[in-house]
Amino acid sequence: MSEPSIVVEGVSKRFRLYHERNQSLKVALLRGRRAVVDEFWALRDVSFEVPQGSSFGLIGENGSGKSTLLKCMARILRPETGSISVVGKVSALLELGAGFHPELSGRENVFLNGAILGLPQKELQRKFDEIVAFAGLEQFIDQPVKNYSSGMYVRLGFSVAINVDPDVLLVDEVLAVGDEVFQRKCNEKFADLKSRGKTIVLVSHAMTSVHNICDRVAWLDHGQVKMVDAARKVVDEYVGAVQVDRTVDGEDGGERWGSGEARVETVELLDANGSSVSRIRTGEAATIRLHYRFHEPVDKPVFAVTIQTLDGTHVSGPTTRDADQVPDRLLGAGYVDLTFDRMMLLPGTFDINVSIQDYSCLHPYDFRHKVLRFDVEPGEPHESFGLVALGGRWARTEDTGTEETT
Ligand SMILES: Nc1ncnc2c1ncn2[C@@H]1O[C@H](COP(=O)(O)OP(=O)(O)O)[C@@H](O)[C@H]1O
Ligand SMILES: [Mg+2]
């Protein structure tokens, strides 16, 4: 691993809240100063490292301290304790419109903002057209930004922030304001920055984006780090914890675990022709193929597949044990097919988890979470709502003696 790009060490940030302003002076004096000022720790002893060239996500509920931490990284706020060291040039897109002057035009703000972010005027002049084009604001660039929509603000802010050519880019949730086309452009920029060894710290509520963009993620909870790990793991845990009303058979989410005697090497989705695909149609044949390898003999191993939606709802979870197809003992390599003559999932995106477990299904030899993602396209039957077609048939019967038929 390369040197960390950002090191956050024991950072705590306190805000002082001044209450009861309209209290009488007498009461205030009697109570003393301390009663009037409330201390609030927005960050408590936060530590982690962000590897250089990685995309790092910050997630957590509202008020958990994500923006505060980002501002500390950008040196806009100073923590009470601890330190943050950042290697290289930092550029940030924080709150909506931060760094913009409403009365000035888009053009003037580009220069103002660029200067604040440390880009020399000459450089700005050279990059100006590119900045405006990326934001898609050619027609509006000479209007005062107070007339801009929030999406236009964000596009311009982001465009300036990335064109500063930072070593470290800090981005708060604001990007969610942009439209889909712009989001895609941003994702391409992230990929481009990453491929050039730059570091990105992204605050987001969109778990799919975090999952797709970030390598590692820190989960903040009431100002403290609850978890720092690979993006998938943290997102899974977070989604699981946020949806407390949903029990996901007690499994803890994550990438891969198990004792390792047997492993699922790869998983394929095959269409009716036996071709490996990533999308299938409702109502068509499909096969999930698990290529396995047993490194040592295992008695009565059970293969299991679960299909879940992106938000973690388990749609189905067939096992070879339920199908009464458990071999007495397995060793070596092969594959197991789970074939659906008609795949009845309705259009959407789904994840496949697979496992090899002992006969009690309590001990996993290998458990692979979200090993394969696939899309279901509209087919037959066509139904507009729900996750699966259950094959229900409609029939209508009229009461006898009713004359009117419409
Ligand atoms: N300038 C401030 N003064 C007082 N409290 C603040 C200030 N900024 C943020 N806070 C408080 O600190 C906590 C963390 O806020 P923030 O970092 O914005 O959370 P997040 O971005 O995760 O939603 C919140 O309870 C918020 O009300
Ligand atoms: Mg915030």
JSON list of C-alpha atoms in Angstrom, two decimals, residues 115-298:
[
{"chain": "A", "resi": 115, "resn": "ALA", "atom": "CA", "xyz": [-8.60, 31.93, -6.86]},
{"chain": "A", "resi": 116, "resn": "ILE", "atom": "CA", "xyz": [-9.85, 30.77, -3.46]},
{"chain": "A", "resi": 117, "resn": "LEU", "atom": "CA", "xyz": [-9.00, 27.20, -4.44]},
{"chain": "A", "resi": 118, "resn": "GLY", "atom": "CA", "xyz": [-5.53, 28.38, -5.42]},
{"chain": "A", "resi": 119, "resn": "LEU", "atom": "CA", "xyz": [-5.61, 28.27, -9.20]},
{"chain": "A", "resi": 120, "resn": "PRO", "atom": "CA", "xyz": [-3.55, 31.08, -10.79]},
{"chain": "A", "resi": 121, "resn": "GLN", "atom": "CA", "xyz": [-5.48, 33.53, -13.02]},
{"chain": "A", "resi": 122, "resn": "LYS", "atom": "CA", "xyz": [-3.57, 32.49, -16.14]},
{"chain": "A", "resi": 123, "resn": "GLU", "atom": "CA", "xyz": [-4.43, 28.88, -15.53]},
{"chain": "A", "resi": 124, "resn": "LEU", "atom": "CA", "xyz": [-8.05, 29.83, -14.94]},
{"chain": "A", "resi": 125, "resn": "GLN", "atom": "CA", "xyz": [-8.18, 31.73, -18.21]},
{"chain": "A", "resi": 126, "resn": "ARG", "atom": "CA", "xyz": [-6.84, 28.71, -20.02]},
{"chain": "A", "resi": 127, "resn": "LYS", "atom": "CA", "xyz": [-9.32, 26.35, -18.40]},
{"chain": "A", "resi": 128, "resn": "PHE", "atom": "CA", "xyz": [-12.30, 28.69, -18.38]},
{"chain": "A", "resi": 129, "resn": "ASP", "atom": "CA", "xyz": [-14.09, 27.29, -21.42]},
{"chain": "A", "resi": 130, "resn": "GLU", "atom": "CA", "xyz": [-13.61, 23.76, -20.21]},
{"chain": "A", "resi": 131, "resn": "ILE", "atom": "CA", "xyz": [-15.00, 24.62, -16.80]},
{"chain": "A", "resi": 132, "resn": "VAL", "atom": "CA", "xyz": [-18.08, 26.28, -18.27]},
{"chain": "A", "resi": 133, "resn": "ALA", "atom": "CA", "xyz": [-18.62, 23.51, -20.82]},
{"chain": "A", "resi": 134, "resn": "PHE", "atom": "CA", "xyz": [-18.40, 20.79, -18.18]},
{"chain": "A", "resi": 135, "resn": "ALA", "atom": "CA", "xyz": [-21.01, 22.63, -16.14]},
{"chain": "A", "resi": 136, "resn": "GLY", "atom": "CA", "xyz": [-23.14, 23.05, -19.28]},
{"chain": "A", "resi": 137, "resn": "LEU", "atom": "CA", "xyz": [-23.65, 26.72, -18.46]},
{"chain": "A", "resi": 138, "resn": "GLU", "atom": "CA", "xyz": [-22.42, 28.44, -21.63]},
{"chain": "A", "resi": 139, "resn": "GLN", "atom": "CA", "xyz": [-25.66, 30.37, -22.03]},
{"chain": "A", "resi": 140, "resn": "PHE", "atom": "CA", "xyz": [-25.90, 31.46, -18.42]},
{"chain": "A", "resi": 141, "resn": "ILE", "atom": "CA", "xyz": [-22.33, 32.25, -17.53]},
{"chain": "A", "resi": 142, "resn": "ASP", "atom": "CA", "xyz": [-22.81, 36.03, -17.58]},
{"chain": "A", "resi": 143, "resn": "GLN", "atom": "CA", "xyz": [-25.91, 35.99, -15.40]},
{"chain": "A", "resi": 144, "resn": "PRO", "atom": "CA", "xyz": [-25.64, 36.60, -11.66]},
{"chain": "A", "resi": 145, "resn": "VAL", "atom": "CA", "xyz": [-25.54, 33.26, -9.91]},
{"chain": "A", "resi": 146, "resn": "LYS", "atom": "CA", "xyz": [-28.40, 34.28, -7.61]},
{"chain": "A", "resi": 147, "resn": "ASN", "atom": "CA", "xyz": [-30.60, 33.43, -10.60]},
{"chain": "A", "resi": 148, "resn": "TYR", "atom": "CA", "xyz": [-29.15, 29.93, -10.86]},
{"chain": "A", "resi": 149, "resn": "SER", "atom": "CA", "xyz": [-31.01, 26.83, -9.83]},
{"chain": "A", "resi": 150, "resn": "SER", "atom": "CA", "xyz": [-29.39, 24.63, -7.18]},
{"chain": "A", "resi": 151, "resn": "GLY", "atom": "CA", "xyz": [-28.41, 22.19, -9.93]},
{"chain": "A", "resi": 152, "resn": "MET", "atom": "CA", "xyz": [-26.62, 24.97, -11.83]},
{"chain": "A", "resi": 153, "resn": "TYR", "atom": "CA", "xyz": [-24.79, 26.04, -8.65]},
{"chain": "A", "resi": 154, "resn": "VAL", "atom": "CA", "xyz": [-23.57, 22.55, -8.05]},
{"chain": "A", "resi": 155, "resn": "ARG", "atom": "CA", "xyz": [-22.48, 22.01, -11.64]},
{"chain": "A", "resi": 156, "resn": "LEU", "atom": "CA", "xyz": [-20.42, 25.15, -11.66]},
{"chain": "A", "resi": 157, "resn": "GLY", "atom": "CA", "xyz": [-18.98, 24.52, -8.19]},
{"chain": "A", "resi": 158, "resn": "PHE", "atom": "CA", "xyz": [-17.99, 20.99, -9.05]},
{"chain": "A", "resi": 159, "resn": "SER", "atom": "CA", "xyz": [-16.55, 21.99, -12.38]},
{"chain": "A", "resi": 160, "resn": "VAL", "atom": "CA", "xyz": [-14.27, 24.56, -10.77]},
{"chain": "A", "resi": 161, "resn": "ALA", "atom": "CA", "xyz": [-13.32, 22.19, -7.96]},
{"chain": "A", "resi": 162, "resn": "ILE", "atom": "CA", "xyz": [-12.14, 19.43, -10.30]},
{"chain": "A", "resi": 163, "resn": "ASN", "atom": "CA", "xyz": [-10.43, 21.76, -12.77]},
{"chain": "A", "resi": 164, "resn": "VAL", "atom": "CA", "xyz": [-8.14, 23.01, -10.04]},
{"chain": "A", "resi": 165, "resn": "ASP", "atom": "CA", "xyz": [-6.54, 19.61, -10.62]},
{"chain": "A", "resi": 166, "resn": "PRO", "atom": "CA", "xyz": [-6.42, 18.72, -6.96]},
{"chain": "A", "resi": 167, "resn": "ASP", "atom": "CA", "xyz": [-4.49, 15.90, -5.35]},
{"chain": "A", "resi": 168, "resn": "VAL", "atom": "CA", "xyz": [-7.34, 15.52, -2.90]},
{"chain": "A", "resi": 169, "resn": "LEU", "atom": "CA", "xyz": [-10.95, 16.25, -3.77]},
{"chain": "A", "resi": 170, "resn": "LEU", "atom": "CA", "xyz": [-13.50, 16.60, -0.98]},
{"chain": "A", "resi": 171, "resn": "VAL", "atom": "CA", "xyz": [-17.13, 16.45, -2.04]},
{"chain": "A", "resi": 172, "resn": "ASP", "atom": "CA", "xyz": [-20.15, 16.85, 0.22]},
{"chain": "A", "resi": 173, "resn": "GLU", "atom": "CA", "xyz": [-23.59, 15.50, -0.63]},
{"chain": "A", "resi": 174, "resn": "VAL", "atom": "CA", "xyz": [-24.41, 18.38, -2.92]},
{"chain": "A", "resi": 175, "resn": "LEU", "atom": "CA", "xyz": [-23.75, 16.36, -6.05]},
{"chain": "A", "resi": 176, "resn": "ALA", "atom": "CA", "xyz": [-27.05, 14.61, -5.54]},
{"chain": "A", "resi": 177, "resn": "VAL", "atom": "CA", "xyz": [-28.69, 17.85, -6.68]},
{"chain": "A", "resi": 178, "resn": "GLY", "atom": "CA", "xyz": [-27.38, 17.42, -10.21]},
{"chain": "A", "resi": 179, "resn": "ASP", "atom": "CA", "xyz": [-29.35, 15.58, -12.86]},
{"chain": "A", "resi": 180, "resn": "GLU", "atom": "CA", "xyz": [-28.54, 12.10, -14.08]},
{"chain": "A", "resi": 181, "resn": "VAL", "atom": "CA", "xyz": [-26.45, 13.17, -17.05]},
{"chain": "A", "resi": 182, "resn": "PHE", "atom": "CA", "xyz": [-24.32, 15.39, -14.84]},
{"chain": "A", "resi": 183, "resn": "GLN", "atom": "CA", "xyz": [-23.97, 12.65, -12.24]},
{"chain": "A", "resi": 184, "resn": "ARG", "atom": "CA", "xyz": [-22.60, 10.37, -14.91]},
{"chain": "A", "resi": 185, "resn": "LYS", "atom": "CA", "xyz": [-20.12, 13.04, -15.95]},
{"chain": "A", "resi": 186, "resn": "CYS", "atom": "CA", "xyz": [-19.06, 13.41, -12.33]},
{"chain": "A", "resi": 187, "resn": "ASN", "atom": "CA", "xyz": [-18.56, 9.67, -11.98]},
{"chain": "A", "resi": 188, "resn": "GLU", "atom": "CA", "xyz": [-16.36, 9.71, -15.07]},
{"chain": "A", "resi": 189, "resn": "LYS", "atom": "CA", "xyz": [-14.35, 12.54, -13.52]},
{"chain": "A", "resi": 190, "resn": "PHE", "atom": "CA", "xyz": [-13.95, 10.56, -10.32]},
{"chain": "A", "resi": 191, "resn": "ALA", "atom": "CA", "xyz": [-12.70, 7.60, -12.30]},
{"chain": "A", "resi": 192, "resn": "ASP", "atom": "CA", "xyz": [-10.32, 9.86, -14.20]},
{"chain": "A", "resi": 193, "resn": "LEU", "atom": "CA", "xyz": [-8.95, 11.43, -11.00]},
{"chain": "A", "resi": 194, "resn": "LYS", "atom": "CA", "xyz": [-8.54, 8.01, -9.46]},
{"chain": "A", "resi": 195, "resn": "SER", "atom": "CA", "xyz": [-6.70, 6.63, -12.47]},
{"chain": "A", "resi": 196, "resn": "ARG", "atom": "CA", "xyz": [-4.26, 9.51, -12.04]},
{"chain": "A", "resi": 197, "resn": "GLY", "atom": "CA", "xyz": [-3.60, 8.58, -8.43]},
{"chain": "A", "resi": 198, "resn": "LYS", "atom": "CA", "xyz": [-5.70, 11.36, -6.90]},
{"chain": "A", "resi": 199, "resn": "THR", "atom": "CA", "xyz": [-7.69, 10.90, -3.73]},
{"chain": "A", "resi": 200, "resn": "ILE", "atom": "CA", "xyz": [-11.42, 11.51, -3.37]},
{"chain": "A", "resi": 201, "resn": "VAL", "atom": "CA", "xyz": [-13.44, 11.84, -0.19]},
{"chain": "A", "resi": 202, "resn": "LEU", "atom": "CA", "xyz": [-17.14, 11.65, -0.85]},
{"chain": "A", "resi": 203, "resn": "VAL", "atom": "CA", "xyz": [-20.03, 12.26, 1.52]},
{"chain": "A", "resi": 204, "resn": "SER", "atom": "CA", "xyz": [-23.20, 10.72, 0.20]},
{"chain": "A", "resi": 205, "resn": "HIS", "atom": "CA", "xyz": [-26.56, 9.34, 1.13]},
{"chain": "A", "resi": 206, "resn": "ALA", "atom": "CA", "xyz": [-26.81, 7.38, -2.08]},
{"chain": "A", "resi": 207, "resn": "MET", "atom": "CA", "xyz": [-25.58, 3.95, -1.07]},
{"chain": "A", "resi": 208, "resn": "THR", "atom": "CA", "xyz": [-25.43, 2.73, -4.65]},
{"chain": "A", "resi": 209, "resn": "SER", "atom": "CA", "xyz": [-23.06, 5.57, -5.57]},
{"chain": "A", "resi": 210, "resn": "VAL", "atom": "CA", "xyz": [-20.94, 4.97, -2.48]},
{"chain": "A", "resi": 211, "resn": "HIS", "atom": "CA", "xyz": [-20.83, 1.31, -3.30]},
{"chain": "A", "resi": 212, "resn": "ASN", "atom": "CA", "xyz": [-19.90, 1.93, -6.93]},
{"chain": "A", "resi": 213, "resn": "ILE", "atom": "CA", "xyz": [-17.44, 4.78, -6.46]},
{"chain": "A", "resi": 214, "resn": "CYS", "atom": "CA", "xyz": [-15.74, 4.19, -3.13]},
{"chain": "A", "resi": 215, "resn": "ASP", "atom": "CA", "xyz": [-13.05, 1.70, -2.19]},
{"chain": "A", "resi": 216, "resn": "ARG", "atom": "CA", "xyz": [-13.26, 2.29, 1.52]},
{"chain": "A", "resi": 217, "resn": "VAL", "atom": "CA", "xyz": [-15.91, 3.85, 3.69]},
{"chain": "A", "resi": 218, "resn": "ALA", "atom": "CA", "xyz": [-16.10, 5.29, 7.20]},
{"chain": "A", "resi": 219, "resn": "TRP", "atom": "CA", "xyz": [-19.45, 5.18, 8.94]},
{"chain": "A", "resi": 220, "resn": "LEU", "atom": "CA", "xyz": [-19.99, 8.03, 11.39]},
{"chain": "A", "resi": 221, "resn": "ASP", "atom": "CA", "xyz": [-22.50, 7.65, 14.16]},
{"chain": "A", "resi": 222, "resn": "HIS", "atom": "CA", "xyz": [-23.12, 10.56, 16.55]},
{"chain": "A", "resi": 223, "resn": "GLY", "atom": "CA", "xyz": [-19.71, 11.98, 15.75]},
{"chain": "A", "resi": 224, "resn": "GLN", "atom": "CA", "xyz": [-17.84, 8.73, 16.26]},
{"chain": "A", "resi": 225, "resn": "VAL", "atom": "CA", "xyz": [-16.45, 6.23, 13.83]},
{"chain": "A", "resi": 226, "resn": "LYS", "atom": "CA", "xyz": [-18.62, 3.16, 13.95]},
{"chain": "A", "resi": 227, "resn": "MET", "atom": "CA", "xyz": [-16.80, 1.26, 11.23]},
{"chain": "A", "resi": 228, "resn": "VAL", "atom": "CA", "xyz": [-14.06, 1.76, 8.63]},
{"chain": "A", "resi": 229, "resn": "ASP", "atom": "CA", "xyz": [-13.64, -0.95, 6.05]},
{"chain": "A", "resi": 230, "resn": "ALA", "atom": "CA", "xyz": [-14.11, -1.96, 2.42]},
{"chain": "A", "resi": 231, "resn": "ALA", "atom": "CA", "xyz": [-17.03, -0.06, 0.89]},
{"chain": "A", "resi": 232, "resn": "ARG", "atom": "CA", "xyz": [-19.21, -3.12, 0.39]},
{"chain": "A", "resi": 233, "resn": "LYS", "atom": "CA", "xyz": [-18.89, -4.23, 3.97]},
{"chain": "A", "resi": 234, "resn": "VAL", "atom": "CA", "xyz": [-19.68, -0.89, 5.48]},
{"chain": "A", "resi": 235, "resn": "VAL", "atom": "CA", "xyz": [-22.57, -0.18, 3.11]},
{"chain": "A", "resi": 236, "resn": "ASP", "atom": "CA", "xyz": [-24.06, -3.59, 3.85]},
{"chain": "A", "resi": 237, "resn": "GLU", "atom": "CA", "xyz": [-23.78, -3.07, 7.58]},
{"chain": "A", "resi": 238, "resn": "TYR", "atom": "CA", "xyz": [-25.17, 0.41, 7.33]},
{"chain": "A", "resi": 239, "resn": "VAL", "atom": "CA", "xyz": [-28.11, -0.55, 5.18]},
{"chain": "A", "resi": 240, "resn": "GLY", "atom": "CA", "xyz": [-28.78, -3.46, 7.51]},
{"chain": "A", "resi": 241, "resn": "ALA", "atom": "CA", "xyz": [-28.68, -1.25, 10.58]},
{"chain": "A", "resi": 242, "resn": "VAL", "atom": "CA", "xyz": [-30.79, 1.50, 9.08]},
{"chain": "A", "resi": 243, "resn": "GLN", "atom": "CA", "xyz": [-33.49, -0.94, 8.09]},
{"chain": "A", "resi": 244, "resn": "VAL", "atom": "CA", "xyz": [-33.93, -2.32, 11.57]},
{"chain": "A", "resi": 245, "resn": "ASP", "atom": "CA", "xyz": [-37.41, -3.56, 10.87]},
{"chain": "A", "resi": 246, "resn": "ARG", "atom": "CA", "xyz": [-36.03, -6.04, 8.39]},
{"chain": "A", "resi": 247, "resn": "THR", "atom": "CA", "xyz": [-34.26, -9.13, 9.64]},
{"chain": "A", "resi": 248, "resn": "VAL", "atom": "CA", "xyz": [-31.77, -10.53, 7.17]},
{"chain": "A", "resi": 249, "resn": "ASP", "atom": "CA", "xyz": [-31.44, -13.96, 8.81]},
{"chain": "A", "resi": 250, "resn": "GLY", "atom": "CA", "xyz": [-29.00, -12.66, 11.35]},
{"chain": "A", "resi": 251, "resn": "GLU", "atom": "CA", "xyz": [-26.14, -12.62, 8.91]},
{"chain": "A", "resi": 252, "resn": "ASP", "atom": "CA", "xyz": [-23.88, -9.68, 9.25]},
{"chain": "A", "resi": 253, "resn": "GLY", "atom": "CA", "xyz": [-23.42, -8.65, 5.65]},
{"chain": "A", "resi": 254, "resn": "GLY", "atom": "CA", "xyz": [-19.98, -8.33, 4.15]},
{"chain": "A", "resi": 255, "resn": "GLU", "atom": "CA", "xyz": [-17.84, -9.52, 1.40]},
{"chain": "A", "resi": 256, "resn": "ARG", "atom": "CA", "xyz": [-16.77, -13.03, 2.03]},
{"chain": "A", "resi": 257, "resn": "TRP", "atom": "CA", "xyz": [-16.31, -15.21, 5.05]},
{"chain": "A", "resi": 258, "resn": "GLY", "atom": "CA", "xyz": [-16.24, -18.85, 6.07]},
{"chain": "A", "resi": 259, "resn": "SER", "atom": "CA", "xyz": [-13.79, -21.49, 7.26]},
{"chain": "A", "resi": 260, "resn": "GLY", "atom": "CA", "xyz": [-12.45, -22.13, 3.76]},
{"chain": "A", "resi": 261, "resn": "GLU", "atom": "CA", "xyz": [-12.43, -25.93, 3.32]},
{"chain": "A", "resi": 262, "resn": "ALA", "atom": "CA", "xyz": [-14.67, -25.42, 0.31]},
{"chain": "A", "resi": 263, "resn": "ARG", "atom": "CA", "xyz": [-14.97, -22.36, -1.85]},
{"chain": "A", "resi": 264, "resn": "VAL", "atom": "CA", "xyz": [-17.22, -20.96, -4.53]},
{"chain": "A", "resi": 265, "resn": "GLU", "atom": "CA", "xyz": [-14.70, -19.88, -7.15]},
{"chain": "A", "resi": 266, "resn": "THR", "atom": "CA", "xyz": [-16.98, -18.06, -9.55]},
{"chain": "A", "resi": 267, "resn": "VAL", "atom": "CA", "xyz": [-20.65, -17.60, -10.16]},
{"chain": "A", "resi": 268, "resn": "GLU", "atom": "CA", "xyz": [-22.25, -17.23, -13.56]},
{"chain": "A", "resi": 269, "resn": "LEU", "atom": "CA", "xyz": [-25.70, -16.37, -14.76]},
{"chain": "A", "resi": 270, "resn": "LEU", "atom": "CA", "xyz": [-26.63, -18.28, -17.92]},
{"chain": "A", "resi": 271, "resn": "ASP", "atom": "CA", "xyz": [-29.50, -17.55, -20.26]},
{"chain": "A", "resi": 272, "resn": "ALA", "atom": "CA", "xyz": [-31.65, -20.07, -22.11]},
{"chain": "A", "resi": 273, "resn": "ASN", "atom": "CA", "xyz": [-28.84, -20.68, -24.62]},
{"chain": "A", "resi": 274, "resn": "GLY", "atom": "CA", "xyz": [-26.30, -21.32, -21.91]},
{"chain": "A", "resi": 275, "resn": "SER", "atom": "CA", "xyz": [-24.46, -18.05, -22.55]},
{"chain": "A", "resi": 276, "resn": "SER", "atom": "CA", "xyz": [-23.03, -16.18, -19.59]},
{"chain": "A", "resi": 277, "resn": "VAL", "atom": "CA", "xyz": [-25.06, -12.97, -19.27]},
{"chain": "A", "resi": 278, "resn": "SER", "atom": "CA", "xyz": [-25.73, -10.14, -16.85]},
{"chain": "A", "resi": 279, "resn": "ARG", "atom": "CA", "xyz": [-29.33, -9.55, -17.90]},
{"chain": "A", "resi": 280, "resn": "ILE", "atom": "CA", "xyz": [-32.26, -11.84, -18.41]},
{"chain": "A", "resi": 281, "resn": "ARG", "atom": "CA", "xyz": [-35.95, -11.46, -19.17]},
{"chain": "A", "resi": 282, "resn": "THR", "atom": "CA", "xyz": [-38.93, -12.16, -16.97]},
{"chain": "A", "resi": 283, "resn": "GLY", "atom": "CA", "xyz": [-40.37, -15.54, -17.88]},
{"chain": "A", "resi": 284, "resn": "GLU", "atom": "CA", "xyz": [-37.29, -16.90, -19.64]},
{"chain": "A", "resi": 285, "resn": "ALA", "atom": "CA", "xyz": [-35.08, -19.76, -18.55]},
{"chain": "A", "resi": 286, "resn": "ALA", "atom": "CA", "xyz": [-32.05, -18.87, -16.44]},
{"chain": "A", "resi": 287, "resn": "THR", "atom": "CA", "xyz": [-29.35, -20.75, -14.59]},
{"chain": "A", "resi": 288, "resn": "ILE", "atom": "CA", "xyz": [-27.14, -19.67, -11.72]},
{"chain": "A", "resi": 289, "resn": "ARG", "atom": "CA", "xyz": [-23.96, -21.72, -11.90]},
{"chain": "A", "resi": 290, "resn": "LEU", "atom": "CA", "xyz": [-21.65, -22.06, -8.90]},
{"chain": "A", "resi": 291, "resn": "HIS", "atom": "CA", "xyz": [-18.14, -23.24, -9.71]},
{"chain": "A", "resi": 292, "resn": "TYR", "atom": "CA", "xyz": [-16.81, -24.83, -6.55]},
{"chain": "A", "resi": 293, "resn": "ARG", "atom": "CA", "xyz": [-13.61, -26.30, -5.22]},
{"chain": "A", "resi": 294, "resn": "PHE", "atom": "CA", "xyz": [-13.26, -28.47, -2.12]},
{"chain": "A", "resi": 295, "resn": "HIS", "atom": "CA", "xyz": [-9.74, -28.36, -0.74]},
{"chain": "A", "resi": 296, "resn": "GLU", "atom": "CA", "xyz": [-10.48, -31.16, 1.68]},
{"chain": "A", "resi": 297, "resn": "PRO", "atom": "CA", "xyz": [-13.24, -33.72, 1.90]},
{"chain": "A", "resi": 298, "resn": "VAL", "atom": "CA", "xyz": [-16.42, -32.30, 3.39]}
]
